[in-house]
mmCIF file of C-alpha atoms in Angstrom:
data_model
loop_
_atom_site.group_PDB
_atom_site.id
_atom_site.type_symbol
_atom_site.label_atom_id
_atom_site.label_comp_id
_atom_site.label_asym_id
_atom_site.label_seq_id
_atom_site.Cartn_x
_atom_site.Cartn_y
_atom_site.Cartn_z
ATOM 1 C CA MET A 187 0.000 0.000 0.000
ATOM 2 C CA PRO A 188 1.611 3.284 -1.089
ATOM 3 C CA GLN A 189 2.687 5.962 1.365
ATOM 4 C CA LYS A 190 0.177 8.503 0.035
ATOM 5 C CA PRO A 191 -3.404 7.262 -0.261
ATOM 6 C CA PRO A 192 -5.595 8.542 -3.090
ATOM 7 C CA ASP A 193 -7.853 11.551 -2.713
ATOM 8 C CA GLY A 194 -11.418 10.906 -1.633
ATOM 9 C CA SER A 195 -14.479 12.299 0.111
ATOM 10 C CA PRO A 196 -14.973 12.432 3.887
ATOM 11 C CA PRO A 197 -16.838 9.326 5.078
ATOM 12 C CA PRO A 198 -19.616 9.449 7.699
ATOM 13 C CA ASP A 199 -18.488 8.945 11.289
ATOM 14 C CA ASP A 200 -20.589 5.811 11.629
ATOM 15 C CA GLY A 201 -19.133 4.289 8.437
ATOM 16 C CA ALA A 202 -22.595 3.909 6.862
ATOM 17 C CA LEU A 203 -22.670 2.822 3.206
ATOM 18 C CA PRO A 204 -25.124 3.954 0.510
ATOM 19 C CA PRO A 205 -28.204 1.732 0.047
ATOM 20 C CA ALA A 206 -27.088 0.917 -3.519
ATOM 21 C CA ALA A 207 -23.836 -0.584 -2.205
ATOM 22 C CA LEU A 208 -25.625 -2.634 0.449
ATOM 23 C CA ALA A 209 -28.066 -3.911 -2.169
ATOM 24 C CA GLU A 210 -25.159 -5.677 -3.914
ATOM 25 C CA LEU A 211 -23.954 -7.504 -0.796
ATOM 26 C CA THR A 212 -25.466 -10.892 -1.539
ATOM 27 C CA GLU A 213 -24.382 -10.836 -5.198
ATOM 28 C CA ARG A 214 -20.712 -11.529 -4.495
ATOM 29 C CA ALA A 215 -18.507 -13.176 -1.900
ATOM 30 C CA LEU A 216 -17.246 -11.239 1.125
ATOM 31 C CA GLY A 217 -13.605 -11.407 2.136
ATOM 32 C CA ALA A 218 -11.842 -10.003 5.187
ATOM 33 C CA TYR A 219 -8.346 -8.524 5.163
ATOM 34 C CA VAL A 220 -6.611 -7.621 8.436
ATOM 35 C CA HIS A 221 -3.569 -5.350 8.240
ATOM 36 C CA VAL A 222 -1.151 -5.918 11.120
ATOM 37 C CA PRO A 223 1.144 -2.899 10.729
ATOM 38 C CA TYR A 224 4.079 -3.988 12.888
ATOM 39 C CA CYS A 225 7.563 -5.143 11.910
ATOM 40 C CA ALA A 226 10.683 -5.915 13.901
ATOM 41 C CA ALA A 227 12.635 -3.972 11.248
ATOM 42 C CA ARG A 228 11.699 -2.290 7.979
ATOM 43 C CA CYS A 229 13.056 -3.732 4.722
ATOM 44 C CA GLY A 230 14.779 -1.147 2.558
ATOM 45 C CA TYR A 231 12.445 -1.600 -0.417
ATOM 46 C CA CYS A 232 9.152 -1.589 1.533
ATOM 47 C CA ASP A 233 6.701 1.325 1.410
ATOM 48 C CA PHE A 234 3.814 -0.485 3.127
ATOM 49 C CA ASN A 235 2.111 1.095 6.124
ATOM 50 C CA THR A 236 4.297 -0.487 8.798
ATOM 51 C CA TYR A 237 5.818 0.586 12.105
ATOM 52 C CA THR A 238 8.838 -0.589 14.056
ATOM 53 C CA ALA A 239 9.492 -0.125 17.768
ATOM 54 C CA ALA A 240 11.463 3.048 16.994
ATOM 55 C CA ASP A 241 8.482 4.476 15.119
ATOM 56 C CA LEU A 242 6.229 3.903 18.136
ATOM 57 C CA GLY A 243 8.422 5.447 20.790
ATOM 58 C CA GLY A 244 10.721 2.537 21.460
ATOM 59 C CA ALA A 245 8.400 -0.427 21.925
ATOM 60 C CA LEU A 246 5.993 -2.452 19.831
ATOM 61 C CA VAL A 247 4.358 -3.654 23.029
ATOM 62 C CA SER A 248 2.478 -0.452 23.836
ATOM 63 C CA SER A 249 -1.002 1.031 24.014
ATOM 64 C CA VAL A 250 -1.068 1.243 20.213
ATOM 65 C CA GLY A 251 1.030 -1.842 19.606
ATOM 66 C CA LEU A 252 0.883 -5.590 19.818
ATOM 67 C CA THR A 253 -0.746 -5.986 23.211
ATOM 68 C CA THR A 254 -3.998 -4.245 22.279
ATOM 69 C CA PHE A 255 -4.119 -4.579 18.494
ATOM 70 C CA VAL A 256 -6.625 -7.433 18.449
ATOM 71 C CA ASP A 257 -8.933 -5.660 20.904
ATOM 72 C CA ILE A 258 -8.902 -2.521 18.765
ATOM 73 C CA ALA A 259 -9.369 -4.392 15.478
ATOM 74 C CA THR A 260 -12.278 -6.283 17.038
ATOM 75 C CA LYS A 261 -14.045 -2.955 17.502
ATOM 76 C CA GLU A 262 -13.786 -2.387 13.760
ATOM 77 C CA ILE A 263 -15.077 -5.908 13.097
ATOM 78 C CA ARG A 264 -18.165 -5.090 15.196
ATOM 79 C CA LEU A 265 -18.546 -1.796 13.353
ATOM 80 C CA ALA A 266 -18.441 -3.661 10.027
ATOM 81 C CA ARG A 267 -21.194 -6.008 11.167
ATOM 82 C CA ALA A 268 -23.364 -3.030 12.150
ATOM 83 C CA VAL A 269 -22.726 -1.233 8.841
ATOM 84 C CA LEU A 270 -23.458 -4.294 6.704
ATOM 85 C CA GLY A 271 -26.668 -5.079 8.556
ATOM 86 C CA ASP A 272 -28.307 -8.388 9.289
ATOM 87 C CA ALA A 273 -27.803 -10.055 5.902
ATOM 88 C CA ASP A 274 -26.387 -13.573 5.945
ATOM 89 C CA LEU A 275 -22.781 -12.783 4.988
ATOM 90 C CA PRO A 276 -20.424 -15.637 5.843
ATOM 91 C CA ILE A 277 -16.837 -14.665 5.183
ATOM 92 C CA SER A 278 -15.409 -16.778 2.374
ATOM 93 C CA THR A 279 -11.749 -15.757 2.723
ATOM 94 C CA VAL A 280 -9.592 -14.202 5.428
ATOM 95 C CA PHE A 281 -6.120 -12.811 4.792
ATOM 96 C CA ILE A 282 -3.941 -11.539 7.642
ATOM 97 C CA GLY A 283 -1.205 -9.376 6.126
ATOM 98 C CA GLY A 284 1.220 -6.686 7.129
ATOM 99 C CA GLY A 285 3.716 -5.872 8.308
ATOM 100 C CA THR A 286 4.547 -9.095 10.079
ATOM 101 C CA PRO A 287 1.329 -10.693 11.365
ATOM 102 C CA THR A 288 3.212 -13.447 13.153
ATOM 103 C CA LEU A 289 4.712 -10.916 15.552
ATOM 104 C CA LEU A 290 1.314 -11.404 17.180
ATOM 105 C CA SER A 291 1.056 -14.523 19.294
ATOM 106 C CA ALA A 292 -0.815 -17.522 17.940
ATOM 107 C CA GLY A 293 -3.403 -16.836 20.598
ATOM 108 C CA ASP A 294 -3.954 -13.279 19.352
ATOM 109 C CA LEU A 295 -4.198 -14.433 15.737
ATOM 110 C CA ALA A 296 -6.744 -17.018 16.872
ATOM 111 C CA ARG A 297 -8.714 -14.261 18.627
ATOM 112 C CA LEU A 298 -8.838 -12.263 15.391
ATOM 113 C CA LEU A 299 -10.308 -15.231 13.571
ATOM 114 C CA HIS A 300 -12.766 -15.879 16.393
ATOM 115 C CA ALA A 301 -13.955 -12.249 16.288
ATOM 116 C CA LEU A 302 -14.659 -12.500 12.548
ATOM 117 C CA ASP A 303 -16.443 -15.801 13.031
ATOM 118 C CA ALA A 304 -18.512 -14.460 15.945
ATOM 119 C CA GLU A 305 -19.785 -11.454 13.976
ATOM 120 C CA PHE A 306 -20.148 -12.880 10.472
ATOM 121 C CA GLY A 307 -19.552 -16.604 10.551
ATOM 122 C CA LEU A 308 -16.912 -18.267 8.390
ATOM 123 C CA ALA A 309 -17.997 -20.221 5.329
ATOM 124 C CA ALA A 310 -17.619 -23.980 5.749
ATOM 125 C CA ASP A 311 -14.809 -23.991 3.176
ATOM 126 C CA ALA A 312 -13.292 -20.632 4.163
ATOM 127 C CA GLU A 313 -9.709 -20.018 3.072
ATOM 128 C CA VAL A 314 -7.806 -18.476 6.007
ATOM 129 C CA THR A 315 -4.298 -17.181 5.283
ATOM 130 C CA THR A 316 -1.624 -15.511 7.343
ATOM 131 C CA GLU A 317 1.576 -14.056 5.984
ATOM 132 C CA ALA A 318 4.725 -14.885 7.938
ATOM 133 C CA ASN A 319 8.362 -13.933 7.870
ATOM 134 C CA PRO A 320 10.486 -17.088 8.155
ATOM 135 C CA GLU A 321 12.269 -15.814 11.270
ATOM 136 C CA SER A 322 9.020 -14.931 13.067
ATOM 137 C CA VAL A 323 7.490 -18.416 13.484
ATOM 138 C CA ASP A 324 8.267 -21.647 15.307
ATOM 139 C CA PRO A 325 6.730 -25.152 15.195
ATOM 140 C CA ALA A 326 4.443 -24.609 18.194
ATOM 141 C CA GLN A 327 3.052 -21.349 16.787
ATOM 142 C CA LEU A 328 2.282 -22.956 13.426
ATOM 143 C CA GLU A 329 0.559 -25.901 15.108
ATOM 144 C CA GLN A 330 -1.549 -23.510 17.186
ATOM 145 C CA LEU A 331 -2.518 -21.473 14.119
ATOM 146 C CA ARG A 332 -3.586 -24.577 12.238
ATOM 147 C CA ALA A 333 -5.633 -25.745 15.226
ATOM 148 C CA ALA A 334 -7.278 -22.299 15.383
ATOM 149 C CA GLY A 335 -8.563 -22.634 11.810
ATOM 150 C CA TYR A 336 -5.850 -21.140 9.610
ATOM 151 C CA THR A 337 -5.664 -23.183 6.408
ATOM 152 C CA ARG A 338 -2.927 -21.399 4.479
ATOM 153 C CA VAL A 339 0.399 -19.722 5.272
ATOM 154 C CA SER A 340 2.440 -17.502 2.962
ATOM 155 C CA PHE A 341 6.144 -17.189 3.739
ATOM 156 C CA GLY A 342 8.219 -14.216 2.559
ATOM 157 C CA MET A 343 11.154 -16.122 1.086
ATOM 158 C CA GLN A 344 12.164 -13.392 -1.436
ATOM 159 C CA SER A 345 15.496 -15.046 -2.380
ATOM 160 C CA ASP A 346 17.748 -18.001 -1.638
ATOM 161 C CA ARG A 347 20.963 -16.022 -2.057
ATOM 162 C CA PRO A 348 22.468 -14.484 1.134
ATOM 163 C CA HIS A 349 23.801 -11.369 -0.599
ATOM 164 C CA VAL A 350 20.420 -10.718 -2.232
ATOM 165 C CA LEU A 351 18.643 -11.086 1.110
ATOM 166 C CA ALA A 352 21.155 -8.622 2.552
ATOM 167 C CA ALA A 353 20.487 -6.146 -0.269
ATOM 168 C CA LEU A 354 16.764 -6.393 0.535
ATOM 169 C CA ASP A 355 17.423 -6.019 4.303
ATOM 170 C CA ARG A 356 15.793 -9.373 4.984
ATOM 171 C CA ARG A 357 16.695 -10.934 8.331
ATOM 172 C CA HIS A 358 16.337 -14.670 7.665
ATOM 173 C CA THR A 359 18.936 -17.018 6.216
ATOM 174 C CA PRO A 360 18.159 -19.197 3.160
ATOM 175 C CA GLY A 361 18.062 -22.421 5.195
ATOM 176 C CA ARG A 362 15.380 -21.031 7.477
ATOM 177 C CA VAL A 363 12.755 -21.242 4.720
ATOM 178 C CA SER A 364 13.292 -24.982 4.383
ATOM 179 C CA GLU A 365 12.777 -25.335 8.139
ATOM 180 C CA VAL A 366 9.544 -23.358 8.302
ATOM 181 C CA MET A 367 8.161 -25.211 5.288
ATOM 182 C CA ARG A 368 8.723 -28.522 7.097
ATOM 183 C CA TRP A 369 7.082 -27.161 10.236
ATOM 184 C CA ALA A 370 4.051 -25.896 8.295
ATOM 185 C CA ARG A 371 3.574 -29.267 6.594
ATOM 186 C CA LYS A 372 3.894 -31.109 9.884
ATOM 187 C CA ALA A 373 1.348 -28.722 11.418
ATOM 188 C CA GLY A 374 -1.102 -29.780 8.711
ATOM 189 C CA PHE A 375 -1.489 -26.609 6.640
ATOM 190 C CA GLU A 376 -3.517 -27.370 3.527
ATOM 191 C CA GLN A 377 -1.592 -24.846 1.441
ATOM 192 C CA VAL A 378 1.834 -23.259 1.770
ATOM 193 C CA SER A 379 2.872 -20.348 -0.431
ATOM 194 C CA LEU A 380 6.208 -18.641 -1.050
ATOM 195 C CA ASP A 381 6.786 -15.023 -2.084
ATOM 196 C CA LEU A 382 9.808 -14.182 -4.254
ATOM 197 C CA ILE A 383 11.270 -10.873 -5.480
ATOM 198 C CA TYR A 384 13.433 -10.481 -8.577
ATOM 199 C CA GLY A 385 15.609 -7.623 -9.788
ATOM 200 C CA ALA A 386 17.299 -6.821 -6.480
ATOM 201 C CA PRO A 387 20.638 -4.949 -6.582
ATOM 202 C CA GLY A 388 23.479 -7.402 -7.101
ATOM 203 C CA GLU A 389 21.221 -10.265 -8.170
ATOM 204 C CA SER A 390 22.513 -12.091 -11.257
ATOM 205 C CA GLU A 391 20.489 -14.304 -13.559
ATOM 206 C CA ALA A 392 22.190 -17.296 -11.932
ATOM 207 C CA ASP A 393 21.148 -16.027 -8.492
ATOM 208 C CA TRP A 394 17.524 -15.741 -9.591
ATOM 209 C CA ALA A 395 17.553 -19.179 -11.200
ATOM 210 C CA ALA A 396 19.030 -20.645 -8.014
ATOM 211 C CA SER A 397 16.319 -18.993 -5.908
ATOM 212 C CA LEU A 398 13.581 -20.348 -8.151
ATOM 213 C CA ARG A 399 15.009 -23.863 -8.080
ATOM 214 C CA ALA A 400 15.421 -23.726 -4.312
ATOM 215 C CA ALA A 401 11.795 -22.616 -3.995
ATOM 216 C CA VAL A 402 10.337 -25.378 -6.161
ATOM 217 C CA GLN A 403 12.444 -28.024 -4.420
ATOM 218 C CA LEU A 404 10.584 -27.127 -1.221
ATOM 219 C CA GLY A 405 7.321 -28.221 -2.848
ATOM 220 C CA PRO A 406 5.113 -25.137 -2.336
ATOM 221 C CA ASP A 407 1.492 -25.187 -3.448
ATOM 222 C CA HIS A 408 1.708 -21.593 -4.613
ATOM 223 C CA VAL A 409 4.401 -19.081 -5.608
ATOM 224 C CA SER A 410 4.132 -15.333 -6.085
ATOM 225 C CA ALA A 411 6.998 -13.624 -7.923
ATOM 226 C CA TYR A 412 7.176 -9.841 -8.071
ATOM 227 C CA ALA A 413 9.583 -7.455 -9.740
ATOM 228 C CA LEU A 414 11.379 -5.155 -7.343
ATOM 229 C CA THR A 415 10.056 -1.621 -7.636
ATOM 230 C CA VAL A 416 11.837 1.424 -6.259
ATOM 231 C CA GLU A 417 9.195 3.265 -4.243
ATOM 232 C CA GLU A 418 9.687 6.913 -3.354
ATOM 233 C CA GLY A 419 10.511 7.506 0.296
ATOM 234 C CA THR A 420 12.153 4.135 0.924
ATOM 235 C CA LYS A 421 15.732 3.475 1.948
ATOM 236 C CA LEU A 422 16.232 1.782 -1.426
ATOM 237 C CA SER A 423 15.063 4.863 -3.355
ATOM 238 C CA ARG A 424 17.481 7.071 -1.413
ATOM 239 C CA ARG A 425 20.382 4.745 -2.226
ATOM 240 C CA VAL A 426 19.424 4.708 -5.912
ATOM 241 C CA ARG A 427 19.169 8.499 -5.947
ATOM 242 C CA ARG A 428 22.648 8.790 -4.400
ATOM 243 C CA GLY A 429 24.037 6.487 -7.085
ATOM 244 C CA GLU A 430 24.970 3.723 -4.645
ATOM 245 C CA LEU A 431 22.667 1.228 -6.381
ATOM 246 C CA LEU A 432 21.297 0.894 -9.902
ATOM 247 C CA GLU A 433 17.553 0.919 -10.483
ATOM 248 C CA PRO A 434 16.327 -2.372 -11.991
ATOM 249 C CA ASP A 435 16.291 -2.342 -15.803
ATOM 250 C CA ASP A 436 12.970 -3.139 -17.519
ATOM 251 C CA ASP A 437 14.554 -5.534 -20.025
ATOM 252 C CA LEU A 438 16.363 -7.366 -17.237
ATOM 253 C CA LEU A 439 13.126 -7.647 -15.255
ATOM 254 C CA ALA A 440 11.369 -9.062 -18.312
ATOM 255 C CA ASP A 441 14.069 -11.716 -18.688
ATOM 256 C CA ARG A 442 13.760 -12.579 -14.998
ATOM 257 C CA TYR A 443 9.998 -12.986 -15.348
ATOM 258 C CA LEU A 444 10.350 -15.320 -18.330
ATOM 259 C CA LEU A 445 12.872 -17.406 -16.410
ATOM 260 C CA ALA A 446 10.444 -17.618 -13.482
ATOM 261 C CA ASP A 447 7.624 -18.763 -15.726
ATOM 262 C CA GLU A 448 9.855 -21.374 -17.357
ATOM 263 C CA ILE A 449 11.137 -22.891 -14.096
ATOM 264 C CA LEU A 450 7.844 -22.720 -12.199
ATOM 265 C CA THR A 451 5.858 -24.183 -15.080
ATOM 266 C CA ALA A 452 8.362 -27.023 -15.488
ATOM 267 C CA ALA A 453 7.889 -27.766 -11.777
ATOM 268 C CA GLY A 454 4.127 -28.193 -12.217
ATOM 269 C CA LEU A 455 3.012 -24.730 -11.102
ATOM 270 C CA THR A 456 0.565 -23.053 -13.492
ATOM 271 C CA ASN A 457 0.315 -19.308 -13.982
ATOM 272 C CA TYR A 458 -3.207 -18.135 -13.094
ATOM 273 C CA GLU A 459 -2.498 -14.404 -12.694
ATOM 274 C CA VAL A 460 0.385 -12.416 -14.109
ATOM 275 C CA SER A 461 2.529 -12.706 -10.951
ATOM 276 C CA ASN A 462 1.095 -15.882 -9.403
ATOM 277 C CA TRP A 463 1.486 -19.619 -9.992
ATOM 278 C CA SER A 464 -0.307 -22.504 -8.270
ATOM 279 C CA ARG A 465 -0.219 -26.282 -8.179
ATOM 280 C CA GLY A 466 -3.674 -26.664 -9.691
ATOM 281 C CA PRO A 467 -6.891 -24.610 -9.316
ATOM 282 C CA ALA A 468 -7.439 -25.638 -5.694
ATOM 283 C CA ALA A 469 -4.166 -23.975 -4.660
ATOM 284 C CA ARG A 470 -4.980 -20.573 -6.138
ATOM 285 C CA CYS A 471 -5.258 -17.807 -3.582
ATOM 286 C CA ARG A 472 -9.024 -17.331 -3.436
ATOM 287 C CA HIS A 473 -8.705 -14.158 -1.393
ATOM 288 C CA ASN A 474 -6.636 -12.403 -4.038
ATOM 289 C CA LEU A 475 -8.910 -13.729 -6.767
ATOM 290 C CA GLY A 476 -11.667 -11.849 -4.962
ATOM 291 C CA TYR A 477 -9.753 -8.600 -5.490
ATOM 292 C CA TRP A 478 -9.165 -9.296 -9.169
ATOM 293 C CA ARG A 479 -12.791 -10.288 -9.764
ATOM 294 C CA GLY A 480 -14.269 -7.288 -7.963
ATOM 295 C CA ASP A 481 -15.790 -9.075 -4.961
ATOM 296 C CA HIS A 482 -16.546 -7.367 -1.638
ATOM 297 C CA TRP A 483 -13.912 -7.126 1.072
ATOM 298 C CA TRP A 484 -13.536 -5.231 4.313
ATOM 299 C CA GLY A 485 -10.019 -4.238 5.254
ATOM 300 C CA PHE A 486 -9.463 -4.011 9.013
ATOM 301 C CA GLY A 487 -6.520 -2.236 10.618
ATOM 302 C CA PRO A 488 -4.511 0.977 10.150
ATOM 303 C CA GLY A 489 -4.274 1.980 6.495
ATOM 304 C CA ALA A 490 -6.355 -0.981 5.255
ATOM 305 C CA HIS A 491 -8.458 -0.550 2.110
ATOM 306 C CA SER A 492 -11.999 -1.888 1.618
ATOM 307 C CA HIS A 493 -14.522 -2.287 -1.196
ATOM 308 C CA VAL A 494 -18.231 -3.028 -0.981
ATOM 309 C CA GLY A 495 -20.671 -2.600 -3.851
ATOM 310 C CA GLY A 496 -18.677 -0.006 -5.750
ATOM 311 C CA VAL A 497 -17.690 2.024 -2.677
ATOM 312 C CA ARG A 498 -13.992 2.019 -1.800
ATOM 313 C CA TRP A 499 -12.502 3.466 1.366
ATOM 314 C CA TRP A 500 -9.258 3.433 3.325
ATOM 315 C CA ASN A 501 -8.481 3.757 7.013
ATOM 316 C CA VAL A 502 -6.308 6.285 8.799
ATOM 317 C CA ARG A 503 -2.740 5.092 8.745
ATOM 318 C CA HIS A 504 -1.237 5.545 12.212
ATOM 319 C CA PRO A 505 -2.110 2.961 14.886
ATOM 320 C CA ALA A 506 -2.691 5.671 17.502
ATOM 321 C CA GLU A 507 -5.239 7.538 15.367
ATOM 322 C CA TYR A 508 -6.865 4.245 14.363
ATOM 323 C CA ALA A 509 -7.265 3.295 18.030
ATOM 324 C CA ALA A 510 -8.510 6.758 19.001
ATOM 325 C CA ARG A 511 -11.251 6.783 16.382
ATOM 326 C CA LEU A 512 -12.561 3.373 17.295
ATOM 327 C CA GLY A 513 -12.291 4.220 20.988
ATOM 328 C CA ALA A 514 -14.566 7.190 20.294
ATOM 329 C CA GLN A 515 -16.990 4.867 18.446
ATOM 330 C CA ARG A 516 -16.136 6.467 15.120
ATOM 331 C CA SER A 517 -15.274 4.759 11.862
ATOM 332 C CA PRO A 518 -11.498 4.659 11.274
ATOM 333 C CA ALA A 519 -12.063 5.436 7.576
ATOM 334 C CA SER A 520 -9.987 8.374 6.372
ATOM 335 C CA ALA A 521 -11.701 8.905 3.020
ATOM 336 C CA ARG A 522 -13.734 7.065 0.422
ATOM 337 C CA GLU A 523 -14.912 7.169 -3.170
ATOM 338 C CA GLU A 524 -18.055 5.953 -4.876
ATOM 339 C CA LEU A 525 -17.208 4.426 -8.242
ATOM 340 C CA ASP A 526 -19.507 5.152 -11.153
ATOM 341 C CA ALA A 527 -20.415 2.484 -13.714
ATOM 342 C CA SER A 528 -17.715 3.630 -16.137
ATOM 343 C CA THR A 529 -14.952 3.495 -13.523
ATOM 344 C CA ARG A 530 -16.065 0.075 -12.336
ATOM 345 C CA ARG A 531 -15.937 -1.241 -15.895
ATOM 346 C CA VAL A 532 -12.436 0.187 -16.377
ATOM 347 C CA GLU A 533 -11.279 -1.571 -13.216
ATOM 348 C CA ARG A 534 -12.871 -4.855 -14.285
ATOM 349 C CA VAL A 535 -10.888 -4.657 -17.526
ATOM 350 C CA MET A 536 -7.612 -3.692 -15.814
ATOM 351 C CA LEU A 537 -7.836 -6.496 -13.259
ATOM 352 C CA GLY A 538 -9.660 -9.164 -15.253
ATOM 353 C CA VAL A 539 -7.172 -9.168 -18.104
ATOM 354 C CA ARG A 540 -4.446 -10.197 -15.643
ATOM 355 C CA LEU A 541 -6.127 -13.536 -14.992
ATOM 356 C CA ALA A 542 -5.380 -16.651 -17.012
ATOM 357 C CA GLU A 543 -9.121 -17.250 -17.317
ATOM 358 C CA GLY A 544 -9.238 -14.079 -19.367
ATOM 359 C CA LEU A 545 -11.641 -11.187 -19.691
ATOM 360 C CA GLY A 546 -15.052 -11.506 -21.293
ATOM 361 C CA VAL A 547 -15.291 -9.296 -24.393
ATOM 362 C CA ALA A 548 -18.668 -8.073 -23.112
ATOM 363 C CA GLU A 549 -16.687 -5.763 -20.810
ATOM 364 C CA LEU A 550 -15.209 -3.911 -23.802
ATOM 365 C CA ASP A 551 -16.633 -0.983 -25.713
ATOM 366 C CA GLU A 552 -16.478 -0.703 -29.491
ATOM 367 C CA ALA A 553 -12.971 0.753 -29.516
ATOM 368 C CA GLY A 554 -11.678 -1.939 -27.161
ATOM 369 C CA LEU A 555 -13.200 -4.680 -29.292
ATOM 370 C CA ALA A 556 -11.592 -3.187 -32.392
ATOM 371 C CA ALA A 557 -8.180 -3.269 -30.675
ATOM 372 C CA CYS A 558 -8.409 -6.998 -29.963
ATOM 373 C CA ALA A 559 -7.569 -8.072 -33.519
ATOM 374 C CA ASP A 560 -4.384 -5.979 -33.506
ATOM 375 C CA LEU A 561 -3.409 -7.386 -30.107
ATOM 376 C CA ALA A 562 -3.852 -10.923 -31.427
ATOM 377 C CA ARG A 563 -1.786 -10.160 -34.547
ATOM 378 C CA SER A 564 0.922 -8.706 -32.287
ATOM 379 C CA GLY A 565 1.043 -11.916 -30.262
ATOM 380 C CA LEU A 566 -0.191 -10.299 -27.035
ATOM 381 C CA VAL A 567 -3.544 -12.083 -26.731
ATOM 382 C CA GLU A 568 -4.558 -15.593 -27.770
ATOM 383 C CA PRO A 569 -6.489 -15.676 -31.079
ATOM 384 C CA GLY A 570 -8.318 -18.898 -30.158
ATOM 385 C CA ALA A 571 -9.575 -17.492 -26.856
ATOM 386 C CA LEU A 572 -10.668 -14.324 -28.643
ATOM 387 C CA GLU A 573 -12.796 -16.390 -31.001
ATOM 388 C CA SER A 574 -14.452 -17.887 -27.920
ATOM 389 C CA GLY A 575 -15.256 -14.447 -26.519
ATOM 390 C CA ARG A 576 -12.402 -13.979 -24.057
ATOM 391 C CA VAL A 577 -9.278 -11.820 -23.995
ATOM 392 C CA ARG A 578 -6.443 -13.987 -22.680
ATOM 393 C CA LEU A 579 -2.852 -12.819 -22.486
ATOM 394 C CA THR A 580 -0.101 -14.802 -24.130
ATOM 395 C CA ARG A 581 3.176 -15.249 -22.290
ATOM 396 C CA ARG A 582 4.532 -12.218 -24.150
ATOM 397 C CA GLY A 583 1.319 -10.362 -23.373
ATOM 398 C CA ARG A 584 1.910 -10.864 -19.652
ATOM 399 C CA LEU A 585 5.150 -8.910 -20.046
ATOM 400 C CA LEU A 586 3.208 -6.063 -21.665
ATOM 401 C CA THR A 587 0.030 -6.079 -19.599
ATOM 402 C CA ASP A 588 -0.063 -2.285 -19.361
ATOM 403 C CA THR A 589 0.198 -2.020 -23.151
ATOM 404 C CA VAL A 590 -2.724 -4.410 -23.570
ATOM 405 C CA VAL A 591 -4.842 -2.514 -21.037
ATOM 406 C CA ARG A 592 -4.177 0.808 -22.776
ATOM 407 C CA ALA A 593 -5.268 -0.718 -26.056
ATOM 408 C CA LEU A 594 -8.440 -2.136 -24.532
ATOM 409 C CA LEU A 595 -9.253 1.153 -22.795
ATOM 410 C CA PRO A 596 -8.376 3.868 -25.310
ATOM 411 C CA ASP A 597 -9.073 7.456 -24.271
#
């Protein structure tokens, strides 16, 4: 989540949503995202809304830190239930992200899940994910999380090369990922995912290939691979600006992506979204699919974003202000926007085209439809899928997703 949120309109203090948004509630699945904004240390490339002990006056265990986070977030969960009314809205997916969610105890993470279940109920087949840094978990914690109802864990591996991890300011060693994977399997997690980053300073093609091979040898059900981006305001951006490090080159990043697709595909992982691969449909991240398909989700926690029925809003960013608003029985939302039909269609095109299932041509206007033939001739979308009424990116098209979107959404 970027440092500066978008502009928006002031939301009501009680968080109430327009009747038109509430009328759509039962049309799509509801997901819950919980942003745990605490980290032991901040990685140099990260611009997420996170806070270390130094940021909070010297201790994460404070009135706005770990010890009371679940109690405060539970107030927002109750607010969400009141705003969404009495409709039967079982939560289909839960994703605990951050930050480093596993800085919370297993007991606190279980309490978060219990609060969601108490207010909304969890669907019988709910997917429940927590992110975890490899150095922030142990076997007992993973066993407790699985017993509490977590079904999926996503480890931030990033790289298998020590010097690349150092360049990214990651704290774990390569061997630690193998350990936590074994612990997660022993604990009985249904799905285990790994996150990787390519294009880090000092990373060679051989380094990236080694990281990919190390990842697939661990047998994950799911892999996400993202290009390193230099975000303004980060330690990495300052080092690039001073000339200490080179910004990743677009052609190099494209080569890294192709190598990832080659190695992951050969290992039996299928690309289902531009940056995500899974071991079959059942291992796809259903929570993230909800984002890409335009489902409803409520984001709990400082700086979290939400979307219900074409209304999007985002919370205040600092934990102290978040706690103060909820303590005063006010919504923690900072601002919101109501999307008109045209904007919602644009977003459906931008997100839907990223999926391997493709985008239905019914979402396109006349100009977008006219562009499809040129995109097929250019090798960016599959001609056969187009004949069947869907826009599906080719492998080359995935490298040029922004180009495809601009063609499908001409001014």
